[in-house]
């Protein structure tokens, strides 16, 4: 179940990596750049590392359905290795900068927010340095990575805030439902207690008196038999039988008609 919840992240990350790594490959191929073969090779290496690392992290339990809140060393190693492979693409073409979207998004998802922000700044500085060193300084080599970093940080911060608010609402709803269930159960228990009290009163007012009458008549029948007055004893027994039937009828009525 947890693996299924993490699958969309892995598939999305793989699709994004493919698209962003395809940009320098396509650009180099269309312009017949001298280092096209190197760009293709290094992009393929970066893609393999991205996919293999995602599977490794998922099996290790470091990929979750929500952005991480606890720091783990494995995502740091994965990001460092992936960035190293990506650095070889940067050395060959300036269009490799687009992959910074995927790296920052991965960092923000796999790491706690503050750690992810620090890693984002590090990746941005790393990208700018690589672009300047291999392709020369320009407005695009500095502004481009900075703009990507700012956009991704803002997006992930808003996403985390919205998810936190949604989780808070779900918690409140769950608490309200629990309180409602407890209230319903309390009302049911109160109704059961009320019904028992009513039944007790009814039995005391009707059935108990009838049974007392039965006991009294049976006692009189016993005295009549002791005195040899059999007909009188039979009269008392019949009266006791009638009182018993009456008590049974009252008991059934009390149970059947709350």
Tab-separated table of C-alpha atoms in Angstrom:
chain	number	residue	atom	x	y	z
A	1	UNK	CA	0.000	0.000	0.000
A	2	UNK	CA	2.815	2.419	0.895
A	3	UNK	CA	4.700	1.488	-2.296
A	4	UNK	CA	1.627	2.359	-4.362
A	5	UNK	CA	1.420	5.746	-2.663
A	6	UNK	CA	5.062	6.466	-3.563
A	7	UNK	CA	4.804	5.247	-7.171
A	8	UNK	CA	3.383	8.533	-8.587
A	9	UNK	CA	6.417	10.400	-7.255
A	10	UNK	CA	8.864	7.950	-8.844
A	11	UNK	CA	7.024	8.013	-12.181
A	12	UNK	CA	6.745	11.809	-12.142
A	13	UNK	CA	10.420	12.232	-11.264
A	14	UNK	CA	11.434	9.827	-14.034
A	15	UNK	CA	9.267	11.629	-16.608
A	16	UNK	CA	10.631	15.041	-15.583
A	17	UNK	CA	14.221	13.760	-15.705
A	18	UNK	CA	13.669	12.363	-19.202
A	19	UNK	CA	12.203	15.625	-20.494
A	20	UNK	CA	14.813	17.927	-18.952
A	21	UNK	CA	17.759	15.736	-19.951
A	22	UNK	CA	16.363	15.474	-23.446
A	23	UNK	CA	16.620	19.247	-23.917
A	24	UNK	CA	20.454	19.402	-24.156
A	25	UNK	CA	20.499	16.215	-26.231
A	26	UNK	CA	18.000	17.596	-28.753
A	27	UNK	CA	19.710	20.989	-28.845
A	28	UNK	CA	23.144	19.456	-29.439
A	29	UNK	CA	21.794	17.134	-32.119
A	30	UNK	CA	19.939	19.879	-34.013
A	31	UNK	CA	22.907	22.251	-33.961
A	32	UNK	CA	25.394	19.455	-34.739
A	33	UNK	CA	27.483	20.484	-31.764
A	34	UNK	CA	30.975	18.939	-31.611
A	35	UNK	CA	30.306	17.306	-28.233
A	36	UNK	CA	26.930	15.764	-29.091
A	37	UNK	CA	28.064	12.215	-28.342
A	38	UNK	CA	29.365	13.283	-24.936
A	39	UNK	CA	26.134	15.121	-24.164
A	40	UNK	CA	24.089	12.044	-25.062
A	41	UNK	CA	26.324	9.719	-23.044
A	42	UNK	CA	26.436	11.875	-19.907
A	43	UNK	CA	22.705	12.618	-20.093
A	44	UNK	CA	22.037	8.894	-20.312
A	45	UNK	CA	24.278	8.287	-17.281
A	46	UNK	CA	22.426	10.978	-15.313
A	47	UNK	CA	19.074	9.475	-16.292
A	48	UNK	CA	20.149	5.969	-15.210
A	49	UNK	CA	21.367	7.323	-11.876
A	50	UNK	CA	18.080	9.196	-11.439
A	51	UNK	CA	15.984	6.096	-12.060
A	52	UNK	CA	18.175	3.663	-10.097
A	53	UNK	CA	18.463	6.097	-7.191
A	54	UNK	CA	14.697	6.599	-7.055
A	55	UNK	CA	14.153	2.828	-6.859
A	56	UNK	CA	16.838	2.547	-4.158
A	57	UNK	CA	15.283	5.287	-2.062
A	58	UNK	CA	11.796	3.843	-2.469
A	59	UNK	CA	12.945	0.409	-1.275
A	60	UNK	CA	14.780	2.034	1.639
A	61	UNK	CA	11.609	3.899	2.634
A	62	UNK	CA	13.002	7.391	2.007
A	63	UNK	CA	10.365	8.321	-0.576
A	64	UNK	CA	6.974	9.175	0.837
A	65	UNK	CA	3.618	10.305	-0.495
A	66	UNK	CA	4.289	13.694	1.109
A	67	UNK	CA	7.430	15.901	1.254
A	68	UNK	CA	9.916	14.677	3.840
A	69	UNK	CA	9.984	16.111	7.348
A	70	UNK	CA	12.819	13.949	8.734
A	71	UNK	CA	16.399	14.076	7.470
A	72	UNK	CA	17.963	10.882	6.090
A	73	UNK	CA	21.479	10.413	4.709
A	74	UNK	CA	20.453	8.406	1.655
A	75	UNK	CA	18.702	11.276	-0.191
A	76	UNK	CA	21.800	13.440	0.358
A	77	UNK	CA	24.024	10.767	-1.211
A	78	UNK	CA	21.571	10.327	-4.091
A	79	UNK	CA	21.431	14.061	-4.839
A	80	UNK	CA	25.231	14.389	-4.649
A	81	UNK	CA	25.809	11.489	-7.060
A	82	UNK	CA	23.123	12.729	-9.462
A	83	UNK	CA	24.534	16.275	-9.387
A	84	UNK	CA	28.015	14.912	-10.120
A	85	UNK	CA	26.733	13.056	-13.194
A	86	UNK	CA	24.801	16.150	-14.261
A	87	UNK	CA	27.965	18.270	-13.905
A	88	UNK	CA	29.447	16.363	-16.837
A	89	UNK	CA	26.493	17.451	-18.981
A	90	UNK	CA	26.955	21.083	-17.871
A	91	UNK	CA	30.589	20.865	-18.950
A	92	UNK	CA	29.451	20.055	-22.476
A	93	UNK	CA	26.429	22.332	-22.974
A	94	UNK	CA	24.857	25.350	-21.219
A	95	UNK	CA	21.397	23.948	-21.920
A	96	UNK	CA	21.886	21.425	-19.110
A	97	UNK	CA	20.753	24.150	-16.688
A	98	UNK	CA	17.126	23.113	-17.184
A	99	UNK	CA	17.764	19.924	-15.207
A	100	UNK	CA	18.143	22.151	-12.138
A	101	UNK	CA	14.321	22.102	-11.962
A	102	UNK	CA	14.415	18.345	-11.330
A	103	UNK	CA	17.311	18.510	-8.872
A	104	UNK	CA	15.725	21.236	-6.757
A	105	UNK	CA	12.318	19.560	-6.855
A	106	UNK	CA	13.894	16.275	-5.756
A	107	UNK	CA	15.798	17.993	-2.953
A	108	UNK	CA	12.683	19.781	-1.728
A	109	UNK	CA	10.685	16.542	-1.714
A	110	UNK	CA	13.231	14.145	-0.226
A	111	UNK	CA	14.638	16.506	2.415
A	112	UNK	CA	13.079	18.589	5.210
A	113	UNK	CA	12.247	22.134	4.127
A	114	UNK	CA	15.234	23.889	5.697
A	115	UNK	CA	17.735	21.254	4.610
A	116	UNK	CA	16.184	21.252	1.151
A	117	UNK	CA	16.567	25.033	0.963
A	118	UNK	CA	20.265	24.807	1.880
A	119	UNK	CA	20.822	22.090	-0.721
A	120	UNK	CA	18.939	24.213	-3.259
A	121	UNK	CA	21.265	27.154	-2.678
A	122	UNK	CA	24.239	24.828	-2.992
A	123	UNK	CA	22.989	23.344	-6.267
A	124	UNK	CA	22.264	26.819	-7.631
A	125	UNK	CA	25.748	28.066	-6.792
A	126	UNK	CA	27.209	24.857	-8.246
A	127	UNK	CA	25.265	25.406	-11.475
A	128	UNK	CA	26.300	29.034	-11.822
A	129	UNK	CA	29.943	28.153	-11.163
A	130	UNK	CA	29.840	25.355	-13.740
A	131	UNK	CA	28.220	27.557	-16.369
A	132	UNK	CA	30.686	30.412	-15.813
A	133	UNK	CA	33.700	28.095	-15.774
A	134	UNK	CA	32.806	26.120	-18.905
A	135	UNK	CA	30.763	28.594	-20.958
A	136	UNK	CA	31.666	32.024	-19.703
A	137	UNK	CA	29.874	34.567	-17.537
A	138	UNK	CA	26.677	36.167	-18.779
A	139	UNK	CA	23.352	37.395	-17.493
A	140	UNK	CA	21.706	34.077	-18.381
A	141	UNK	CA	24.260	31.927	-16.555
A	142	UNK	CA	23.518	33.774	-13.302
A	143	UNK	CA	19.907	34.880	-13.560
A	144	UNK	CA	18.642	31.599	-15.046
A	145	UNK	CA	19.664	29.295	-12.164
A	146	UNK	CA	18.647	31.908	-9.568
A	147	UNK	CA	15.217	32.255	-11.146
A	148	UNK	CA	14.754	28.481	-11.207
A	149	UNK	CA	15.760	28.251	-7.533
A	150	UNK	CA	13.399	31.032	-6.443
A	151	UNK	CA	10.454	29.616	-8.380
A	152	UNK	CA	10.948	26.065	-7.081
A	153	UNK	CA	11.446	27.208	-3.485
A	154	UNK	CA	8.300	29.333	-3.611
A	155	UNK	CA	6.270	26.546	-5.225
A	156	UNK	CA	7.360	23.869	-2.748
A	157	UNK	CA	6.833	26.202	0.213
A	158	UNK	CA	3.275	26.897	-0.904
A	159	UNK	CA	2.687	23.196	-1.532
A	160	UNK	CA	3.905	22.257	1.940
A	161	UNK	CA	1.756	24.999	3.478
A	162	UNK	CA	-1.341	23.795	1.624
A	163	UNK	CA	-0.695	20.164	2.547
A	164	UNK	CA	-0.152	21.118	6.196
A	165	UNK	CA	-3.431	23.047	6.210
A	166	UNK	CA	-5.209	20.118	4.570
A	167	UNK	CA	-3.793	17.687	7.138
A	168	UNK	CA	-4.851	20.022	9.950
A	169	UNK	CA	-8.376	20.156	8.541
A	170	UNK	CA	-8.460	16.369	8.227
A	171	UNK	CA	-7.329	16.058	11.851
A	172	UNK	CA	-10.051	18.451	13.027
A	173	UNK	CA	-12.676	16.600	10.963
A	174	UNK	CA	-11.535	13.269	12.421
A	175	UNK	CA	-11.744	14.690	15.946
A	176	UNK	CA	-15.237	16.068	15.275
A	177	UNK	CA	-16.386	12.720	13.915
A	178	UNK	CA	-14.928	10.945	16.928
A	179	UNK	CA	-16.684	13.379	19.274
A	180	UNK	CA	-19.926	12.899	17.337
A	181	UNK	CA	-19.620	9.120	17.582
A	182	UNK	CA	-18.979	9.397	21.316
A	183	UNK	CA	-22.006	11.669	21.697
A	184	UNK	CA	-24.213	9.244	19.786
A	185	UNK	CA	-22.967	6.340	21.887
A	186	UNK	CA	-23.536	8.396	25.040
A	187	UNK	CA	-27.107	9.133	23.962
A	188	UNK	CA	-27.670	5.456	23.247
A	189	UNK	CA	-26.344	4.488	26.647
A	190	UNK	CA	-28.521	7.130	28.281
A	191	UNK	CA	-31.529	5.750	26.406
A	192	UNK	CA	-30.686	2.209	27.561
A	193	UNK	CA	-30.405	3.371	31.176
A	194	UNK	CA	-33.698	5.275	30.908
A	195	UNK	CA	-35.397	2.203	29.455
A	196	UNK	CA	-34.060	-0.022	32.237
A	197	UNK	CA	-35.300	2.453	34.845
A	198	UNK	CA	-38.741	2.622	33.199
A	199	UNK	CA	-38.937	-1.163	33.001
A	200	UNK	CA	-37.914	-1.400	36.633
A	201	UNK	CA	-40.660	1.011	37.677
A	202	UNK	CA	-43.253	-0.819	35.605
A	203	UNK	CA	-42.248	-4.171	37.052
A	204	UNK	CA	-42.343	-2.759	40.559
A	205	UNK	CA	-45.734	-1.090	40.104
A	206	UNK	CA	-47.499	-3.971	38.376
A	207	UNK	CA	-45.729	-7.312	38.121
A	208	UNK	CA	-44.142	-7.171	41.565
A	209	UNK	CA	-47.516	-6.503	43.191
A	210	UNK	CA	-49.124	-9.345	41.231
A	211	UNK	CA	-46.368	-11.716	42.293
A	212	UNK	CA	-46.798	-10.601	45.914
A	213	UNK	CA	-50.488	-11.451	45.549
A	214	UNK	CA	-49.507	-14.894	44.216
A	215	UNK	CA	-47.256	-15.503	47.199
A	216	UNK	CA	-50.018	-14.386	49.588
A	217	UNK	CA	-52.650	-16.655	48.000
A	218	UNK	CA	-50.317	-19.642	47.956
A	219	UNK	CA	-49.640	-19.016	51.637
A	220	UNK	CA	-53.402	-18.980	52.353
A	221	UNK	CA	-53.799	-22.177	50.311
A	222	UNK	CA	-51.100	-23.814	52.392
A	223	UNK	CA	-52.849	-22.782	55.610
A	224	UNK	CA	-56.177	-24.082	54.290
A	225	UNK	CA	-54.618	-27.430	53.451
A	226	UNK	CA	-53.109	-27.560	56.930
A	227	UNK	CA	-56.562	-27.029	58.362
A	228	UNK	CA	-58.118	-29.681	56.114
A	229	UNK	CA	-60.098	-27.131	54.147
A	230	UNK	CA	-59.323	-28.492	50.672
A	231	UNK	CA	-62.031	-26.567	48.759
A	232	UNK	CA	-60.797	-23.286	50.224
A	233	UNK	CA	-57.205	-24.230	49.360
A	234	UNK	CA	-58.257	-24.879	45.743
A	235	UNK	CA	-59.905	-21.449	45.618
A	236	UNK	CA	-56.657	-19.807	46.756
A	237	UNK	CA	-54.632	-21.852	44.242
A	238	UNK	CA	-56.923	-20.777	41.399
A	239	UNK	CA	-56.599	-17.159	42.544
A	240	UNK	CA	-52.821	-17.563	42.602
A	241	UNK	CA	-52.920	-19.046	39.092
A	242	UNK	CA	-54.989	-16.114	37.849
A	243	UNK	CA	-52.615	-13.645	39.495
A	244	UNK	CA	-49.669	-15.462	37.875
A	245	UNK	CA	-51.254	-15.181	34.431
A	246	UNK	CA	-51.948	-11.519	35.072
A	247	UNK	CA	-48.334	-10.918	36.136
A	248	UNK	CA	-47.042	-12.708	33.037
A	249	UNK	CA	-49.303	-10.588	30.813
A	250	UNK	CA	-48.126	-7.397	32.506
A	251	UNK	CA	-44.484	-8.468	32.088
A	252	UNK	CA	-44.945	-9.105	28.370
A	253	UNK	CA	-46.728	-5.779	27.965
A	254	UNK	CA	-43.949	-3.915	29.765
A	255	UNK	CA	-41.282	-5.495	27.527
A	256	UNK	CA	-43.164	-5.162	24.252
A	257	UNK	CA	-44.442	-1.591	24.711
A	258	UNK	CA	-41.691	0.725	25.962
